[in-house]
Amino acid sequence: MQNPRLAGRYAKSLVDLAQERNELEAVYADMKYLQDVCKKSKEFTNVLRSPVINADTKEKIVNEIIIKNISKLSSAFVNLIVKKGREKTLPEIAHAVIDQYNAIKGIHKVKLITVSPASEELKTAIANKVKTDAKLAHVELENVVNEAIIGGFQLEYNGNLVDASIARDLRDIQKQFQKNTYIRNIR
């Protein structure tokens, strides 16, 4: 994130206004849409952050891609951000709005990192296990594919990391051989 404090302030303003108008769910859906657009299109994010492209062109691009697909409150907010010249923080603002929504609703994000995409049954079983073990009411599970873990899985939630990957096991074995604990035990 380039400026998390600024993004958090703008997000709080939008969330507070959305709660006041009973449009929090619509704004949340809009920010999820904006976040998906930014994730899927690096070009769009680069346009927002480009100092070479003038403000009018950015405004037209944002209107074509974003504005016609979101609610009136969100579109007015995005237009205000673009007019103020803060369009490069839109991805961070969307992320901050989603985080604040999750905090309000008591939703905890859980990231499951595997070598290949996990099946729906496995995702459901892991989400249920995390709910019961960590005593969390609502869990939103995200599956990330990372071949560097070689096998097994990693689970991240609430700042905790459960690392049951083969890559970690191999690192542990490497450390044991570097310490040479086995030679000392033989003598």
Backbone as numpy.savetxt, mean C-alpha at the origin, in Angstrom:
# Nx Ny Nz CAx CAy CAz Cx Cy Cz
7.83 7.56 -0.12 7.00 8.74 -0.12 7.87 9.99 -0.12
7.46 10.94 -0.91 8.24 12.16 -1.01 7.97 13.10 0.16
6.71 13.27 0.51 6.36 14.18 1.60 5.17 13.62 2.38
5.42 12.71 3.30 4.31 12.05 3.99 3.51 12.99 4.89
4.15 14.00 5.46 3.39 14.92 6.33 2.37 15.71 5.52
2.79 16.20 4.36 1.88 16.95 3.49 0.74 16.06 3.03
1.09 14.84 2.60 0.06 13.89 2.14 -0.91 13.57 3.26
-0.40 13.40 4.47 -1.26 13.09 5.61 -2.22 14.23 5.93
-1.74 15.46 5.81 -2.62 16.62 6.09 -3.74 16.73 5.06
-3.37 16.61 3.77 -4.40 16.66 2.74 -5.38 15.50 2.90
-4.87 14.32 3.20 -5.73 13.15 3.38 -6.68 13.35 4.54
-6.18 13.88 5.64 -7.04 14.12 6.81 -8.16 15.09 6.46
-7.83 16.13 5.71 -8.86 17.09 5.30 -9.93 16.43 4.47
-9.51 15.60 3.52 -10.48 14.92 2.66 -11.31 13.92 3.45
-10.68 13.17 4.32 -11.40 12.17 5.12 -12.40 12.86 6.05
-11.99 13.95 6.70 -12.90 14.67 7.59 -14.11 15.21 6.83
-13.87 15.79 5.65 -14.97 16.31 4.85 -15.87 15.19 4.37
-15.28 14.08 3.98 -16.07 12.93 3.52 -16.93 12.37 4.65
-16.39 12.32 5.87 -17.17 11.85 7.01 -18.32 12.81 7.30
-18.03 14.09 7.21 -19.05 15.11 7.46 -20.21 14.98 6.48
-19.90 14.66 5.23 -20.92 14.55 4.18 -21.42 13.11 4.00
-21.00 12.18 4.84 -21.37 10.77 4.73 -21.00 10.18 3.37
-19.82 10.54 2.87 -19.34 10.04 1.59 -17.99 9.32 1.74
-17.71 8.83 2.93 -16.42 8.22 3.18 -16.18 6.98 2.31
-17.20 6.15 2.14 -17.04 4.94 1.32 -16.74 5.29 -0.13
-17.42 6.31 -0.66 -17.18 6.72 -2.05 -15.78 7.28 -2.23
-15.33 8.09 -1.27 -13.98 8.66 -1.34 -12.94 7.55 -1.22
-13.19 6.58 -0.36 -12.27 5.45 -0.22 -12.15 4.70 -1.55
-13.29 4.42 -2.19 -13.28 3.73 -3.49 -12.54 4.56 -4.54
-12.74 5.87 -4.50 -12.05 6.75 -5.45 -10.54 6.73 -5.25
-10.11 6.72 -4.01 -8.67 6.72 -3.73 -8.05 5.36 -4.07
-8.83 4.28 -3.89 -8.35 2.97 -4.33 -8.17 2.96 -5.86
-9.12 3.58 -6.56 -9.03 3.68 -8.02 -7.79 4.50 -8.41
-7.59 5.63 -7.76 -6.43 6.47 -8.05 -5.13 5.72 -7.77
-5.10 5.00 -6.66 -3.91 4.22 -6.32 -3.65 3.13 -7.37
-4.70 2.47 -7.84 -4.54 1.44 -8.86 -4.02 2.03 -10.17
-4.53 3.20 -10.55 -4.06 3.87 -11.76 -2.58 4.19 -11.63
-2.17 4.70 -10.49 -0.76 5.05 -10.27 0.13 3.81 -10.25
-0.36 2.70 -9.69 0.44 1.47 -9.66 0.57 0.85 -11.05
-0.52 0.86 -11.81 -0.51 0.21 -13.11 0.15 1.04 -14.19
0.17 2.35 -14.02 0.73 3.22 -15.05 1.81 4.11 -14.46
3.05 3.68 -14.61 4.18 4.49 -14.15 4.28 5.78 -14.97
3.80 5.73 -16.22 3.83 6.93 -17.06 2.95 8.02 -16.47
1.78 7.64 -15.97 0.88 8.62 -15.36 1.54 9.26 -14.14
2.17 8.44 -13.30 2.86 8.96 -12.13 4.01 9.86 -12.53
4.73 9.48 -13.58 5.83 10.31 -14.06 5.34 11.64 -14.61
4.18 11.64 -15.26 3.59 12.90 -15.75 3.26 13.81 -14.57
2.68 13.24 -13.51 2.33 14.04 -12.34 3.56 14.67 -11.70
4.67 13.96 -11.71 5.89 14.43 -11.04 6.82 15.21 -11.95
6.52 15.30 -13.22 7.42 15.94 -14.18 7.41 17.46 -14.03
8.59 18.07 -13.88 8.66 19.53 -13.83 8.62 20.15 -15.23
8.78 19.33 -16.27 8.83 19.83 -17.64 7.42 20.07 -18.19
6.48 19.23 -17.82 5.10 19.34 -18.32 4.39 20.45 -17.56
3.76 21.36 -18.31 3.11 22.50 -17.65 1.81 22.10 -16.96
1.34 22.97 -16.09 0.19 22.68 -15.24 -1.10 22.44 -16.04
-1.29 23.19 -17.13 -2.50 23.03 -17.93 -2.57 21.63 -18.55
-1.45 21.17 -19.05 -1.39 19.84 -19.66 -1.65 18.76 -18.60
-1.06 18.93 -17.43 -1.28 17.97 -16.35 -2.76 17.94 -15.96
-3.36 19.11 -15.90 -4.78 19.18 -15.53 -5.65 18.45 -16.55
-5.34 18.62 -17.84 -6.10 17.92 -18.88 -5.93 16.42 -18.77
-4.71 15.97 -18.52 -4.44 14.54 -18.40 -5.17 13.96 -17.19
-5.11 14.65 -16.08 -5.80 14.18 -14.87 -7.31 14.15 -15.09
-7.86 15.16 -15.77 -9.29 15.18 -16.05 -9.70 14.01 -16.93
-8.90 13.68 -17.93 -9.23 12.58 -18.83 -9.15 11.22 -18.14
-8.15 11.04 -17.31 -7.92 9.72 -16.74 -8.66 9.51 -15.43
-8.67 10.51 -14.57 -9.18 10.34 -13.20 -10.57 10.93 -13.00
-10.72 12.19 -13.28 -11.89 12.97 -12.84 -13.22 12.36 -13.27
-13.32 11.87 -14.50 -14.61 11.37 -14.95 -14.99 10.01 -14.34
-14.06 9.41 -13.59 -14.32 8.10 -13.00 -14.49 8.12 -11.48
-14.53 9.31 -10.88 -14.65 9.39 -9.43 -15.79 10.31 -9.04
-16.12 10.30 -7.74 -17.25 11.08 -7.24 -16.97 12.58 -7.30
-18.02 13.38 -7.09 -17.88 14.83 -7.16 -16.94 15.38 -6.10
-17.04 14.87 -4.88 -16.18 15.34 -3.81 -14.71 15.05 -4.12
-14.44 13.85 -4.54 -13.06 13.46 -4.87 -12.54 14.24 -6.07
-13.38 14.44 -7.07 -12.93 15.18 -8.26 -12.65 16.63 -7.92
-13.47 17.23 -7.05 -13.21 18.61 -6.61 -11.89 18.68 -5.83
-11.65 17.69 -5.01 -10.41 17.63 -4.25 -9.20 17.48 -5.16
-9.28 16.56 -6.12 -8.17 16.34 -7.05 -7.92 17.60 -7.88
-8.99 18.24 -8.33 -8.84 19.50 -9.08 -8.14 20.57 -8.25
-8.51 20.66 -6.98 -7.87 21.63 -6.08 -6.38 21.33 -5.93
-6.05 20.07 -5.77 -4.64 19.67 -5.62 -3.85 20.04 -6.88
-4.43 19.78 -8.05 -3.76 20.10 -9.31 -3.61 21.61 -9.47
-4.65 22.36 -9.15 -4.59 23.82 -9.28 -3.55 24.43 -8.33
-3.37 23.82 -7.17 -2.38 24.30 -6.19 -0.96 23.88 -6.55
-0.81 23.05 -7.60 0.51 22.60 -8.01 1.06 21.47 -7.16
0.20 20.74 -6.49 0.61 19.63 -5.62 0.30 18.26 -6.23
0.11 18.22 -7.55 -0.29 16.97 -8.21 0.73 15.86 -8.05
1.99 16.19 -7.82 3.00 15.13 -7.66 2.80 14.34 -6.37
2.02 14.88 -5.43 1.76 14.17 -4.17 0.46 13.36 -4.21
-0.24 13.35 -5.34 -1.51 12.62 -5.42 -1.38 11.13 -5.06
-0.36 10.41 -5.54 -0.25 9.00 -5.12 -0.08 8.84 -3.61
0.72 9.72 -3.01 0.92 9.65 -1.56 -0.35 10.03 -0.80
-1.09 11.00 -1.32 -2.34 11.40 -0.68 -3.34 10.25 -0.74
-3.44 9.59 -1.89 -4.35 8.45 -2.02 -3.98 7.36 -1.02
-2.70 7.08 -0.89 -2.23 6.08 0.07 -2.57 6.49 1.50
-2.38 7.77 1.82 -2.68 8.26 3.17 -4.18 8.20 3.47
-5.02 8.51 2.47 -6.48 8.42 2.67 -6.87 6.97 2.96
-6.30 6.03 2.22 -6.62 4.62 2.43 -6.16 4.18 3.82
-4.98 4.62 4.24 -4.49 4.29 5.58 -5.41 4.86 6.67
-5.85 6.10 6.49 -6.73 6.72 7.49 -8.10 6.03 7.50
-8.59 5.65 6.34 -9.85 4.91 6.27 -9.73 3.59 7.03
-8.61 2.88 6.79 -8.39 1.61 7.48 -8.31 1.80 8.99
-7.69 2.89 9.43 -7.60 3.17 10.86 -8.99 3.44 11.45
-9.81 4.17 10.72 -11.16 4.49 11.19 -12.00 3.21 11.29
-11.89 2.36 10.29 -12.71 1.14 10.22 -12.09 -0.03 10.99
-10.87 0.12 11.50 -10.22 -0.96 12.23 -9.75 -2.09 11.34
-9.38 -1.76 10.11 -8.89 -2.76 9.16 -7.37 -2.81 9.24
-6.83 -4.01 9.39 -5.38 -4.19 9.46 -4.89 -4.82 8.17
-3.87 -4.22 7.59 -3.30 -4.75 6.35 -2.30 -5.84 6.68
-2.43 -6.94 5.97 -1.52 -8.07 6.10 -0.95 -8.35 4.72
0.38 -8.41 4.65 1.04 -8.68 3.38 1.63 -10.09 3.42
1.19 -10.94 2.50 1.68 -12.29 2.36 2.62 -12.31 1.16
3.89 -12.62 1.41 4.89 -12.65 0.35 5.22 -14.11 0.06
4.99 -14.51 -1.19 5.24 -15.89 -1.61 6.01 -15.90 -2.92
6.48 -17.08 -3.32 7.22 -17.21 -4.57 6.27 -17.17 -5.77
5.09 -17.75 -5.61 4.08 -17.73 -6.67 2.76 -17.27 -6.06
1.81 -16.83 -6.87 0.53 -16.38 -6.31 -0.14 -17.45 -5.46
-0.64 -17.03 -4.31 -1.30 -17.96 -3.38 -2.74 -18.20 -3.82
-3.23 -19.39 -3.52 -4.61 -19.73 -3.86 -5.56 -18.99 -2.90
-6.81 -18.91 -3.30 -7.80 -18.22 -2.48 -8.02 -18.94 -1.15
-7.97 -20.28 -1.16 -8.15 -21.03 0.08 -7.02 -20.72 1.06
-5.79 -20.65 0.54 -4.64 -20.35 1.39 -4.73 -18.93 1.95
-5.13 -17.99 1.11 -5.30 -16.60 1.57 -6.33 -16.52 2.68
-7.45 -17.20 2.49 -8.52 -17.19 3.50 -8.04 -17.83 4.79
-7.33 -18.95 4.68 -6.84 -19.65 5.88 -5.83 -18.77 6.63
-4.94 -18.11 5.92 -3.95 -17.25 6.58 -4.62 -16.04 7.22
-5.57 -15.44 6.51 -6.29 -14.29 7.08 -7.03 -14.69 8.35
-7.68 -15.85 8.35 -8.39 -16.32 9.55 -7.42 -16.61 10.68
-6.27 -17.20 10.37 -5.27 -17.51 11.39 -4.72 -16.24 12.02
-4.44 -15.23 11.20 -3.95 -13.95 11.72 -5.01 -13.28 12.59
-6.27 -13.36 12.15 -7.37 -12.77 12.93 -7.44 -13.38 14.33
-7.36 -14.70 14.40 -7.50 -15.35 15.70 -6.26 -15.19 16.56
-5.07 -15.36 15.97 -3.84 -15.29 16.77 -3.52 -13.88 17.23
-3.73 -12.88 16.36 -3.41 -11.50 16.72 -4.62 -10.76 17.29
-5.76 -11.44 17.36 -7.00 -10.86 17.87 -7.37 -9.57 17.12
-7.39 -9.67 15.80 -7.77 -8.55 14.94 -9.17 -8.81 14.39
-9.98 -7.76 14.34 -11.35 -7.92 13.88 -11.43 -8.01 12.35
-10.75 -7.09 11.67 -10.82 -7.05 10.20 -9.41 -7.09 9.63
-9.22 -7.97 8.66 -7.91 -8.13 8.02 -8.08 -8.01 6.51
-7.21 -7.22 5.91 -7.17 -7.10 4.45 -5.85 -7.71 3.99
-5.92 -8.84 3.31 -4.72 -9.57 2.92 -4.31 -9.20 1.50
-3.02 -8.90 1.34 -2.45 -8.59 0.03 -1.37 -9.63 -0.25
-1.44 -10.25 -1.42 -0.44 -11.26 -1.80 0.57 -10.61 -2.74
1.84 -10.66 -2.35 2.93 -10.12 -3.16 3.82 -11.28 -3.57
4.19 -11.31 -4.84 5.06 -12.36 -5.35 6.49 -11.85 -5.36
7.39 -12.61 -4.72 8.81 -12.27 -4.67 9.61 -13.57 -4.76
10.24 -13.78 -5.89 10.97 -15.03 -6.11 12.26 -15.09 -5.30
12.72 -13.99 -4.76 13.97 -13.95 -4.01 13.88 -14.73 -2.69
12.67 -15.02 -2.21 12.56 -15.77 -0.95 12.73 -17.28 -1.17
12.84 -17.70 -2.41 13.11 -19.07 -2.86 11.95 -20.02 -2.58
11.41 -20.01 -1.40 10.28 -20.86 -1.04 9.77 -20.45 0.32
8.69 -21.06 0.76 8.09 -20.67 2.03 7.28 -19.39 1.86
7.25 -18.59 2.93 6.49 -17.35 2.88 7.03 -16.35 3.90
6.64 -15.10 3.71 6.85 -14.05 4.70 5.50 -13.39 4.94
5.24 -13.02 6.17 3.97 -12.41 6.54 4.26 -11.13 7.31
3.76 -10.00 6.82 3.96 -8.71 7.48 2.61 -8.15 7.92
2.53 -7.75 9.19 1.33 -7.08 9.69 1.67 -6.31 10.96
1.09 -5.13 11.10 1.28 -4.28 12.27 2.74 -4.11 12.66
3.61 -3.97 11.67 5.03 -3.79 11.95 5.76 -5.06 12.32
5.11 -6.20 12.26 5.73 -7.49 12.57 6.06 -8.23 11.28
7.11 -9.04 11.32 7.48 -9.86 10.18 7.65 -11.29 10.65
6.88 -12.20 10.05 7.04 -13.62 10.28 7.73 -14.15 9.02
8.99 -14.56 9.17 9.78 -14.99 8.02 9.98 -16.50 8.07
9.22 -17.21 7.26 9.34 -18.66 7.16 9.80 -19.01 5.75
10.77 -18.24 5.26 11.25 -18.44 3.90 12.52 -19.29 3.89
12.76 -19.90 2.77 13.97 -20.70 2.60 15.19 -19.78 2.53
15.03 -18.61 1.97 16.14 -17.65 1.90 16.63 -17.31 3.31
15.72 -17.14 4.26 16.13 -16.86 5.64 16.84 -18.06 6.25
16.32 -19.26 5.99 16.97 -20.47 6.50 18.40 -20.60 5.96
18.58 -20.29 4.68 19.91 -20.36 4.09 20.85 -19.31 4.70
20.33 -18.12 4.98 21.15 -17.09 5.64 21.55 -17.55 7.04
20.62 -18.18 7.75 20.93 -18.68 9.10 22.02 -19.76 9.05
21.93 -20.65 8.09 22.94 -21.69 7.94 24.29 -21.07 7.60
24.28 -20.07 6.73 25.52 -19.38 6.36 26.17 -18.74 7.59
25.37 -18.12 8.44 25.90 -17.51 9.67 26.50 -18.57 10.60
25.85 -19.72 10.68 26.37 -20.79 11.53 27.72 -21.29 11.03
27.88 -21.41 9.72 29.17 -21.84 9.18 30.24 -20.77 9.35
29.84 -19.49 9.29 30.81 -18.41 9.48 31.30 -18.35 10.92
30.43 -18.67 11.86 30.82 -18.68 13.28 31.66 -19.90 13.61
31.50 -20.97 12.83 32.26 -22.20 13.04 31.97 -22.83 14.40
30.74 -22.84 14.82 30.38 -23.38 16.12 30.57 -24.89 16.19
30.57 -25.56 15.07 30.66 -27.01 15.06 32.09 -27.49 15.40
33.11 -26.77 14.98 34.49 -27.14 15.26 34.76 -27.05 16.75
34.28 -26.00 17.37 34.47 -25.80 18.81 33.83 -26.95 19.61
32.71 -27.45 19.17 32.00 -28.51 19.88 32.70 -29.87 19.74
33.46 -30.07 18.68 34.16 -31.35 18.47 35.34 -31.47 19.42
36.08 -30.42 19.64 37.29 -30.45 20.48 36.96 -30.53 21.90
